[in-house]
Coordinates of C-alpha atoms in Angstrom, one line a residue:
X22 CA 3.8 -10.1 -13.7
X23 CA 7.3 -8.8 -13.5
X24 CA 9.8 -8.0 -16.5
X25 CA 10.8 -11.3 -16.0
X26 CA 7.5 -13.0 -16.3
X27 CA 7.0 -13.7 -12.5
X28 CA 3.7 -13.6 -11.0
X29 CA 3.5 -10.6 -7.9
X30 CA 1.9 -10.7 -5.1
X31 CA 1.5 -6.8 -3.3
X32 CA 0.8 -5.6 0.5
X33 CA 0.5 -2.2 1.9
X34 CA 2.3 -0.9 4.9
X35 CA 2.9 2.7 6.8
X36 CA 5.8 4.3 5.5
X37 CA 7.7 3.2 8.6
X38 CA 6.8 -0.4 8.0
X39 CA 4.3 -0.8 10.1
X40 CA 0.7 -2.0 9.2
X41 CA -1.8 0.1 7.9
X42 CA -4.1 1.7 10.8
X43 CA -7.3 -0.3 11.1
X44 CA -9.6 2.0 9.0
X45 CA -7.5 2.2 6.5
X46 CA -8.1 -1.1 4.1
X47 CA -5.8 -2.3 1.5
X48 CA -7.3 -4.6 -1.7
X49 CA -4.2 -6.3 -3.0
X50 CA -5.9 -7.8 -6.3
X51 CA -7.3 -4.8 -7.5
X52 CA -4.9 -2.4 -5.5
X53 CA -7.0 -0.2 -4.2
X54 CA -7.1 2.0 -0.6
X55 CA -10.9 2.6 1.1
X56 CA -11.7 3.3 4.0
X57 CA -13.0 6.4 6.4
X58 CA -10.7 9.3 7.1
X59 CA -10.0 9.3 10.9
X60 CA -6.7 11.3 10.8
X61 CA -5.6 14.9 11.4
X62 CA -2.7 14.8 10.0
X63 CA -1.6 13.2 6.4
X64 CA -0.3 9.7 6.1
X65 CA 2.4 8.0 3.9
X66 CA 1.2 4.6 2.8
X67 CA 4.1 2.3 0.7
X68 CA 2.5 -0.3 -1.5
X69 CA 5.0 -2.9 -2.1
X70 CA 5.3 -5.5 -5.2
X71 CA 7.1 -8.9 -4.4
X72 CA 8.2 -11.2 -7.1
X73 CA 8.8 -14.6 -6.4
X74 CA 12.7 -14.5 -6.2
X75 CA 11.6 -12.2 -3.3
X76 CA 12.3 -9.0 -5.9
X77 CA 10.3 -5.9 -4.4
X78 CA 9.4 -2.0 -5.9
X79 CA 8.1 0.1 -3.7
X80 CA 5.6 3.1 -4.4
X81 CA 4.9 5.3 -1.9
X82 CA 2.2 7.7 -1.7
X83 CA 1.0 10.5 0.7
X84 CA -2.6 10.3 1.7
X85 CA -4.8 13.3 3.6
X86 CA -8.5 14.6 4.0
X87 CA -9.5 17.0 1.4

C-alpha cells in the first residue's frame, strides 16, 4: 500500500517502455526478476508501482551477466 493507504499493483518494462525480452520474467506479487541470461550487453529494467488514482514511482535498475 501507498502513503495514502491505496492498494498497488506493479509491472516491469525495458527502460524504453517496452516489455521485458521473453527470458527475462517478472513476479509482480513477490517482485522478483528470474530468468536465463541471453544478453551481451547489460539491460535497464524499470519496475513500476501504480496506485489506484493511477499514481506511479518508478525504480529502475541495471541488470548484466556477472
Amino acid at each position: 500500500q501507498d502513503i495514502d493507504d491505496l492498494e498497488l499493483s506493479y509491472h516491469a518494462t525495458l527502460v524504453d517502455g517496452t516489455k521485458l525480452p521473453e527470458w527475462i520474467i517478472f513476479d509482480p506479487i513477490d517482485l522478483i526478476l528470474t530468468g536465463e541470461w541471453k544478453s551481451k550487453e547489460p539491460i535497464t529494467v524499470n519496475i513500476i508501482a501504480t496506485d489506484a488514482s493511477s499514481n506511479t514511482e518508478t525504480f529502475t535498475m541495471t541488470l548484466k551477466e556477472e
